PDB file as gemmi writes it, atoms N, CA and C in Angstrom:
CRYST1    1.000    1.000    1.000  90.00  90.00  90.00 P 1                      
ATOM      1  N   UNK A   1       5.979   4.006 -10.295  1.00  0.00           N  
ATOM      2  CA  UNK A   1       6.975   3.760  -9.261  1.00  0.00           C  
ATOM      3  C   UNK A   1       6.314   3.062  -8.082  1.00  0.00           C  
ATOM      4  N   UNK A   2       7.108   2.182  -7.143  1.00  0.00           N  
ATOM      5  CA  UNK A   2       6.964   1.630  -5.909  1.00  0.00           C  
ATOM      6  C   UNK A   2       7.496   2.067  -4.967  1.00  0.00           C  
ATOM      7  N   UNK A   3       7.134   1.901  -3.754  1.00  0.00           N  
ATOM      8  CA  UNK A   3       7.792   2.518  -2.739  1.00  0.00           C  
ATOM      9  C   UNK A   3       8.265   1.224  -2.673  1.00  0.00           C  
ATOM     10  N   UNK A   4       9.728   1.194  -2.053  1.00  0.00           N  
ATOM     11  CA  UNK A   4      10.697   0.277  -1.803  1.00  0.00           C  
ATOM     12  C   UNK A   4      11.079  -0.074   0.331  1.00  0.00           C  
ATOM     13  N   UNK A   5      10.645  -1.075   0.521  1.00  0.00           N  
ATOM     14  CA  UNK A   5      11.600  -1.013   1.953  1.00  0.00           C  
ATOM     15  C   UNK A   5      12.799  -1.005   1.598  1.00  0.00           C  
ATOM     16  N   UNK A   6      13.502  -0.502   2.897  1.00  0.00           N  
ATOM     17  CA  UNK A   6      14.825  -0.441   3.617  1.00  0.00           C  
ATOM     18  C   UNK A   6      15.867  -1.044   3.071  1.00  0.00           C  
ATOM     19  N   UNK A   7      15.281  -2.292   2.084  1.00  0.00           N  
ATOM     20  CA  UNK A   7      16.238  -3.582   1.964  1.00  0.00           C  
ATOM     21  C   UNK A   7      16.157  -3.504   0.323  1.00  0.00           C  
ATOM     22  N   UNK A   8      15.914  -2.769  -0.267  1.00  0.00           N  
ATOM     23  CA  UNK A   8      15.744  -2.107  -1.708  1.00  0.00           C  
ATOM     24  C   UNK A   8      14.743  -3.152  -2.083  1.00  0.00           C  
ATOM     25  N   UNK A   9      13.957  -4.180  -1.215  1.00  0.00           N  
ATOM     26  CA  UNK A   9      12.589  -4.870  -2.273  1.00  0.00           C  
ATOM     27  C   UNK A   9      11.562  -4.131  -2.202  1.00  0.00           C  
ATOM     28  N   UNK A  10      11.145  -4.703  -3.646  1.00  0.00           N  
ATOM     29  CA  UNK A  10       9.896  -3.357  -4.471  1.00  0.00           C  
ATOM     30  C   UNK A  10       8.723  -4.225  -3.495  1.00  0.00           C  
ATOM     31  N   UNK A  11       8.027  -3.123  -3.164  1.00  0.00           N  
ATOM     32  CA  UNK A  11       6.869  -3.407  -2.692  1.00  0.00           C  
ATOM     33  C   UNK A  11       5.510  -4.576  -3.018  1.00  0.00           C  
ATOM     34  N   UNK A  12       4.518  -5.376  -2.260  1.00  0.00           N  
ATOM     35  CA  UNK A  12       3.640  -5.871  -3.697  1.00  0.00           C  
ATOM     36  C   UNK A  12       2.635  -4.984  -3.161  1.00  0.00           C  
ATOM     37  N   UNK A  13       1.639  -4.723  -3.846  1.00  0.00           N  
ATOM     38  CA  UNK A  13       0.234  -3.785  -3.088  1.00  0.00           C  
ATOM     39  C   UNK A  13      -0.304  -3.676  -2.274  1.00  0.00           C  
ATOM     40  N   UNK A  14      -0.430  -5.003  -1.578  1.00  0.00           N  
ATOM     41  CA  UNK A  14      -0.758  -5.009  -0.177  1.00  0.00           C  
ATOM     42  C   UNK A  14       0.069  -4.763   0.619  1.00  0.00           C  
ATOM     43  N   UNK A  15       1.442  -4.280   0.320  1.00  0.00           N  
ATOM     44  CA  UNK A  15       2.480  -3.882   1.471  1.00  0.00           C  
ATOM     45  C   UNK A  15       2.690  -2.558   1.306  1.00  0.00           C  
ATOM     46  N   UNK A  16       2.542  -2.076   0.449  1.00  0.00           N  
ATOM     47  CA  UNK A  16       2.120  -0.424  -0.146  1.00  0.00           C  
ATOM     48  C   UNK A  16       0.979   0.214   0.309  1.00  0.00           C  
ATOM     49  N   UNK A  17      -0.526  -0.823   0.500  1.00  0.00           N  
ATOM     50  CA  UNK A  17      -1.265  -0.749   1.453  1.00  0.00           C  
ATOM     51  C   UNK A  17      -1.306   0.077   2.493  1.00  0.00           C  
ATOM     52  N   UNK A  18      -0.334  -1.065   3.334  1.00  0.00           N  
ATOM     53  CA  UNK A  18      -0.288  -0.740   3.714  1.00  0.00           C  
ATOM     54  C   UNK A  18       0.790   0.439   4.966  1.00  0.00           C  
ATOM     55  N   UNK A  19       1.987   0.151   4.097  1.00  0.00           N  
ATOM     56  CA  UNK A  19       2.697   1.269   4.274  1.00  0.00           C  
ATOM     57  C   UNK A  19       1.883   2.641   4.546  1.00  0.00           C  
ATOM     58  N   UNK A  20       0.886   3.115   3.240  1.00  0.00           N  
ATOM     59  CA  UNK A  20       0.832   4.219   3.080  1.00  0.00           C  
ATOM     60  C   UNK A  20      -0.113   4.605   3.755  1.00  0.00           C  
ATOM     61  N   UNK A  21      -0.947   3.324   4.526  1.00  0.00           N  
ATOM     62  CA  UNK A  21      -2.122   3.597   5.908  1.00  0.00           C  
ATOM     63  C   UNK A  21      -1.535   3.782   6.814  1.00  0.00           C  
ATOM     64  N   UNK A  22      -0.144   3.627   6.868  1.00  0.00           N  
ATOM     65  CA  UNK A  22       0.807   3.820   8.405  1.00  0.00           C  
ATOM     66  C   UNK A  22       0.806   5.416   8.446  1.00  0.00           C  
ATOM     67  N   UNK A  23       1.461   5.596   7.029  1.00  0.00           N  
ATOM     68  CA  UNK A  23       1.916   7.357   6.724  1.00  0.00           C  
ATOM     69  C   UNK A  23       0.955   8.362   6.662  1.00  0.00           C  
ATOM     70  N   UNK A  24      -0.362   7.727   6.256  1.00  0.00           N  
ATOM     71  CA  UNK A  24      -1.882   8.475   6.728  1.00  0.00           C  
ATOM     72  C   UNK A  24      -2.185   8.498   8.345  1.00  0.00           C  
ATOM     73  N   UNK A  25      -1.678   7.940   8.781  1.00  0.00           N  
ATOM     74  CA  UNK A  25      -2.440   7.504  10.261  1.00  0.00           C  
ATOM     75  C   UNK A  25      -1.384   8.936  11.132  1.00  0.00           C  
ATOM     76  N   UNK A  26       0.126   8.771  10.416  1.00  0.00           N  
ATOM     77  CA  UNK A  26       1.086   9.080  11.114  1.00  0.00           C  
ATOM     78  C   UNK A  26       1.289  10.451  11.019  1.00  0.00           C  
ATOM     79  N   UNK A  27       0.977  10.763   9.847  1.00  0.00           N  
ATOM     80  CA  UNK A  27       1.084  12.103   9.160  1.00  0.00           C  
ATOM     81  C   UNK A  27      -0.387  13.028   9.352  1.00  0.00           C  
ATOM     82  N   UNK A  28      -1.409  12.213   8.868  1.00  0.00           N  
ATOM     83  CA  UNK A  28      -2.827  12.779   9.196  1.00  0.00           C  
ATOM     84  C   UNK A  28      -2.631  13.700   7.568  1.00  0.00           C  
ATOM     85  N   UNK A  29      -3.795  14.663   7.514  1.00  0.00           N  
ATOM     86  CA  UNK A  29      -4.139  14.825   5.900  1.00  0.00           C  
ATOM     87  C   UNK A  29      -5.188  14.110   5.087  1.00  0.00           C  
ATOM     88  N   UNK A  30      -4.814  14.718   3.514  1.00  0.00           N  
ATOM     89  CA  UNK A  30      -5.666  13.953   2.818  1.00  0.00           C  
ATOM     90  C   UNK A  30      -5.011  12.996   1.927  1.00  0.00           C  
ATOM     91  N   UNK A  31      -5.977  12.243   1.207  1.00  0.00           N  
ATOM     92  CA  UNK A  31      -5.109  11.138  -0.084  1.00  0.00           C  
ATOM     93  C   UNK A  31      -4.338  12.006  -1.296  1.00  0.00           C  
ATOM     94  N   UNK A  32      -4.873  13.039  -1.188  1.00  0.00           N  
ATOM     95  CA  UNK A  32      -4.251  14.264  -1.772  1.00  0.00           C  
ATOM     96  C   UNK A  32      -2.823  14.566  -1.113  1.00  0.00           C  
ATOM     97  N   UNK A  33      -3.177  14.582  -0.291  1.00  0.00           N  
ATOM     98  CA  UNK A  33      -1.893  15.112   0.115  1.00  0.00           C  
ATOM     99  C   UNK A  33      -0.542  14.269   0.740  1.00  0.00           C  
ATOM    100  N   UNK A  34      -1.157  12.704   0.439  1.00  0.00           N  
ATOM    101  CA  UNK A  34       0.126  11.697   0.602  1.00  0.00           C  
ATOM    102  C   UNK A  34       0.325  11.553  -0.260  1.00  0.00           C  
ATOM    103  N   UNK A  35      -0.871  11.418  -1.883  1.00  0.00           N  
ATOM    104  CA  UNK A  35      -0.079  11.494  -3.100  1.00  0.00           C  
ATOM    105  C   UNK A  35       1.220  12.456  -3.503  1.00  0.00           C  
ATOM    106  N   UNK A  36       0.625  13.641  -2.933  1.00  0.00           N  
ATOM    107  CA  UNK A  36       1.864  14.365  -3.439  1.00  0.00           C  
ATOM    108  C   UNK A  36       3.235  13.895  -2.313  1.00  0.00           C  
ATOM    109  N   UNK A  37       3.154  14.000  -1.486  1.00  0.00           N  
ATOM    110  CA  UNK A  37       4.344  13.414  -0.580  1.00  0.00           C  
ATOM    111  C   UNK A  37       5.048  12.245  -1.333  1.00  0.00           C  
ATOM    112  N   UNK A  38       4.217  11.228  -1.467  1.00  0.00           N  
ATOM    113  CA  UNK A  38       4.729  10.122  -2.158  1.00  0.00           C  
ATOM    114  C   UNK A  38       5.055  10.525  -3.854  1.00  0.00           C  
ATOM    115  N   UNK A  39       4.704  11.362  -4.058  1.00  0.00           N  
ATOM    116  CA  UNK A  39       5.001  11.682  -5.670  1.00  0.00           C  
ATOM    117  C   UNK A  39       4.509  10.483  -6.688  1.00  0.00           C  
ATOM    118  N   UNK A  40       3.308  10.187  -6.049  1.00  0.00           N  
ATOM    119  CA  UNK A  40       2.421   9.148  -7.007  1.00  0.00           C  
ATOM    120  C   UNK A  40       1.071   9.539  -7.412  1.00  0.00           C  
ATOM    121  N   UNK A  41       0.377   9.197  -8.098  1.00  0.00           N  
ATOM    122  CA  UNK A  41      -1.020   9.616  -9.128  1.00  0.00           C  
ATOM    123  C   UNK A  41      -2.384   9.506  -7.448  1.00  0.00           C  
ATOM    124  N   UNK A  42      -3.046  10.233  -7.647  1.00  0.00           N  
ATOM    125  CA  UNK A  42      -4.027  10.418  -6.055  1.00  0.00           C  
ATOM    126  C   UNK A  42      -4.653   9.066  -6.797  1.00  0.00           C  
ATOM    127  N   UNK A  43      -5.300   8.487  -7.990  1.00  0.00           N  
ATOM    128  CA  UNK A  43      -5.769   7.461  -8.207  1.00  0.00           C  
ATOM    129  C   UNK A  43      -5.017   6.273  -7.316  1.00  0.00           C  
ATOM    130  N   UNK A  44      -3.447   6.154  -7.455  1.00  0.00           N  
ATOM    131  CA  UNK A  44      -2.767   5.332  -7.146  1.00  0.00           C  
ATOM    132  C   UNK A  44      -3.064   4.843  -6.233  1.00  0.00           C  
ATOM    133  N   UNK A  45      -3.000   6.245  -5.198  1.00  0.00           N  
ATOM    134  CA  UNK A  45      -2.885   5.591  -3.421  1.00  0.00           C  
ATOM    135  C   UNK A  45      -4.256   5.498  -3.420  1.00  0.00           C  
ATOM    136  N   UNK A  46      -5.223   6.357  -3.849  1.00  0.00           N  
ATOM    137  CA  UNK A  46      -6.478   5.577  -3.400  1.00  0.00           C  
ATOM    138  C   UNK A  46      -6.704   4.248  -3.139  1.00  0.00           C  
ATOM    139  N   UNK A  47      -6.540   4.016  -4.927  1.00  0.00           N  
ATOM    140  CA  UNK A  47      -6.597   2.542  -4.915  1.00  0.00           C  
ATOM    141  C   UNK A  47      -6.074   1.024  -3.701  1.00  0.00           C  
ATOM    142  N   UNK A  48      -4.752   2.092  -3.690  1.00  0.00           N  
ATOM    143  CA  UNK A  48      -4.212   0.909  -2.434  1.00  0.00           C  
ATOM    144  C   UNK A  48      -4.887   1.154  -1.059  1.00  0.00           C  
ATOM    145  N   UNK A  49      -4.873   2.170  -0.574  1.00  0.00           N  
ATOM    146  CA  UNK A  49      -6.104   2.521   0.546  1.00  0.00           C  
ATOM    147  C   UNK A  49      -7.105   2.000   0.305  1.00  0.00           C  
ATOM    148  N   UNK A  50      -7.981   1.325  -0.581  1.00  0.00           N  
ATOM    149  CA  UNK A  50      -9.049   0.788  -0.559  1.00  0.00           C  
ATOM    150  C   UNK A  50      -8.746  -0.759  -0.685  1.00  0.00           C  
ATOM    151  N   UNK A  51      -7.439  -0.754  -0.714  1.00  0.00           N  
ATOM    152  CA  UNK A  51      -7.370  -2.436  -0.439  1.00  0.00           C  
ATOM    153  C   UNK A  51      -7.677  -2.983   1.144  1.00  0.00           C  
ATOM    154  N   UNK A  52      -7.626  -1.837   1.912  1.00  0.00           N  
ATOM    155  CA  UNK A  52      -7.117  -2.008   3.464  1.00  0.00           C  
ATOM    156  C   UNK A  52      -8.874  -2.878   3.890  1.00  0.00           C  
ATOM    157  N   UNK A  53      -9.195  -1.959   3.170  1.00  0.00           N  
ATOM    158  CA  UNK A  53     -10.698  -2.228   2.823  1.00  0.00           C  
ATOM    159  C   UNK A  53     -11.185  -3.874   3.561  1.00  0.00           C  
ATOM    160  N   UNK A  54     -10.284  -4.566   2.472  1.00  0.00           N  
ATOM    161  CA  UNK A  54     -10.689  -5.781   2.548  1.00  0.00           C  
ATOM    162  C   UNK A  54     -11.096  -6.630   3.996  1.00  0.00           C  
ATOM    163  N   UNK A  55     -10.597  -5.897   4.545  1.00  0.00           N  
ATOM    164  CA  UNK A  55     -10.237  -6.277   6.487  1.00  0.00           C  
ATOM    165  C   UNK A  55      -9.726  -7.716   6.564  1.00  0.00           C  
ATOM    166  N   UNK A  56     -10.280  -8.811   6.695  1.00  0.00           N  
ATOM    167  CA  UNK A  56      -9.616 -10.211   6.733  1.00  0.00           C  
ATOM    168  C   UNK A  56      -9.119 -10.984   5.586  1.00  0.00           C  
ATOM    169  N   UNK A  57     -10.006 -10.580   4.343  1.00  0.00           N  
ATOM    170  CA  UNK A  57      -9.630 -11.152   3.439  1.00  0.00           C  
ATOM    171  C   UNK A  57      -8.348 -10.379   2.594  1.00  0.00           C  
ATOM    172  N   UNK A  58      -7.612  -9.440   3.435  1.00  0.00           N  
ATOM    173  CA  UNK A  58      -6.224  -8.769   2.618  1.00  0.00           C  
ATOM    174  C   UNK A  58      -5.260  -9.674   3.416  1.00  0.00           C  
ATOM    175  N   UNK A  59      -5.260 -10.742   4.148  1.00  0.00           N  
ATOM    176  CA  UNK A  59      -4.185 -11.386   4.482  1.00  0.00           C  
ATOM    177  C   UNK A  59      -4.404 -12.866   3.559  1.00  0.00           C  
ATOM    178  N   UNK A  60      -5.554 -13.288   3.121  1.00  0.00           N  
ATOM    179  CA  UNK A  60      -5.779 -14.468   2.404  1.00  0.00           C  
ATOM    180  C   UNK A  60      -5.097 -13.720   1.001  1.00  0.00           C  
ATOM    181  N   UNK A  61      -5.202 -12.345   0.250  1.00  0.00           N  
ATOM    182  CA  UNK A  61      -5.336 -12.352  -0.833  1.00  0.00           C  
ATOM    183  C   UNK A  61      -2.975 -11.797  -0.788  1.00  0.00           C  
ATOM    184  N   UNK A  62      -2.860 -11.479   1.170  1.00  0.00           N  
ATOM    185  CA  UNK A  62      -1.388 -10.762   0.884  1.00  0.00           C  
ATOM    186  C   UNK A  62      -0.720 -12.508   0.239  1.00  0.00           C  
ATOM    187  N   UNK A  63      -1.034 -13.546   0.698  1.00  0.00           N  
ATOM    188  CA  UNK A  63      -0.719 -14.616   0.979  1.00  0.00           C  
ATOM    189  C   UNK A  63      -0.747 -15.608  -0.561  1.00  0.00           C  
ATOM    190  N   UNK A  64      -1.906 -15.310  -1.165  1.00  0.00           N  
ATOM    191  CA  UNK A  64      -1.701 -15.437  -2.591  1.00  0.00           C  
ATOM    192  C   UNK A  64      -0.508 -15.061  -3.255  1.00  0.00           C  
ATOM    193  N   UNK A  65      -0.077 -13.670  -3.130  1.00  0.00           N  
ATOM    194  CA  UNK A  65       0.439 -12.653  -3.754  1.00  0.00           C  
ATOM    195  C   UNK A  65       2.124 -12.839  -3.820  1.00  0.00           C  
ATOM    196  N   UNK A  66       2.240 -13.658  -2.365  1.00  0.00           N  
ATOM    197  CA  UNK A  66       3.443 -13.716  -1.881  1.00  0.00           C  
ATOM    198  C   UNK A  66       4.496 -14.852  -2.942  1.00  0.00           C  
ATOM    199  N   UNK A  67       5.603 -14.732  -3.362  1.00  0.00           N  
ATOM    200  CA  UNK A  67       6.419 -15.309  -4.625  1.00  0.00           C  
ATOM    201  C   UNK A  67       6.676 -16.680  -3.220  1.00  0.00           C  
ATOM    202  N   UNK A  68       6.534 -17.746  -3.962  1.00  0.00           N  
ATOM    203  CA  UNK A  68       6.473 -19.331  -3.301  1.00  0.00           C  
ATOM    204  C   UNK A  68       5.475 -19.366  -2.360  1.00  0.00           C  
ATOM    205  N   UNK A  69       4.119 -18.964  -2.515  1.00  0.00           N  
ATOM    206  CA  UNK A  69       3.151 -19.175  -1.649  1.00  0.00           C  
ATOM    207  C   UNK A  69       2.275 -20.444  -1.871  1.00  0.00           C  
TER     208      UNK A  69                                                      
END                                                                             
């Protein structure tokens, strides 16, 4: 599953990203414990939490990603 914005479009990873660094920041906890909130695999969100990682190069790679880029 994806988390979906507001506007029912499915997320791409880097917007899941960083969604779920908002809901860590906002909420506080562990990756444990937004997995379960989010009702997704703790691998999952890791994974996308470690995209945040990238620092400059997650806007070259959101920008790839993006459909007519």
């Amino acid at each position: 599953t994806q988390l979906i914005t507001n506007t029912g479009k499915l997320l791409t990873p880097v917007e899941e990203a960083r969604a779920m660094a908002e809901l860590m920041a906002s909420r506080g906890g562990s990756v444990t414990d937004l997995a379960a909130y989010l009702g997704k695999p703790v691998t999952t969100v890791s994974q996308r939490l470690n995209l945040m990682q990238l620092g400059p190069w997650l806007e070259a790679l959101h920008a790839r990603l993006e459909p007519g880029a």
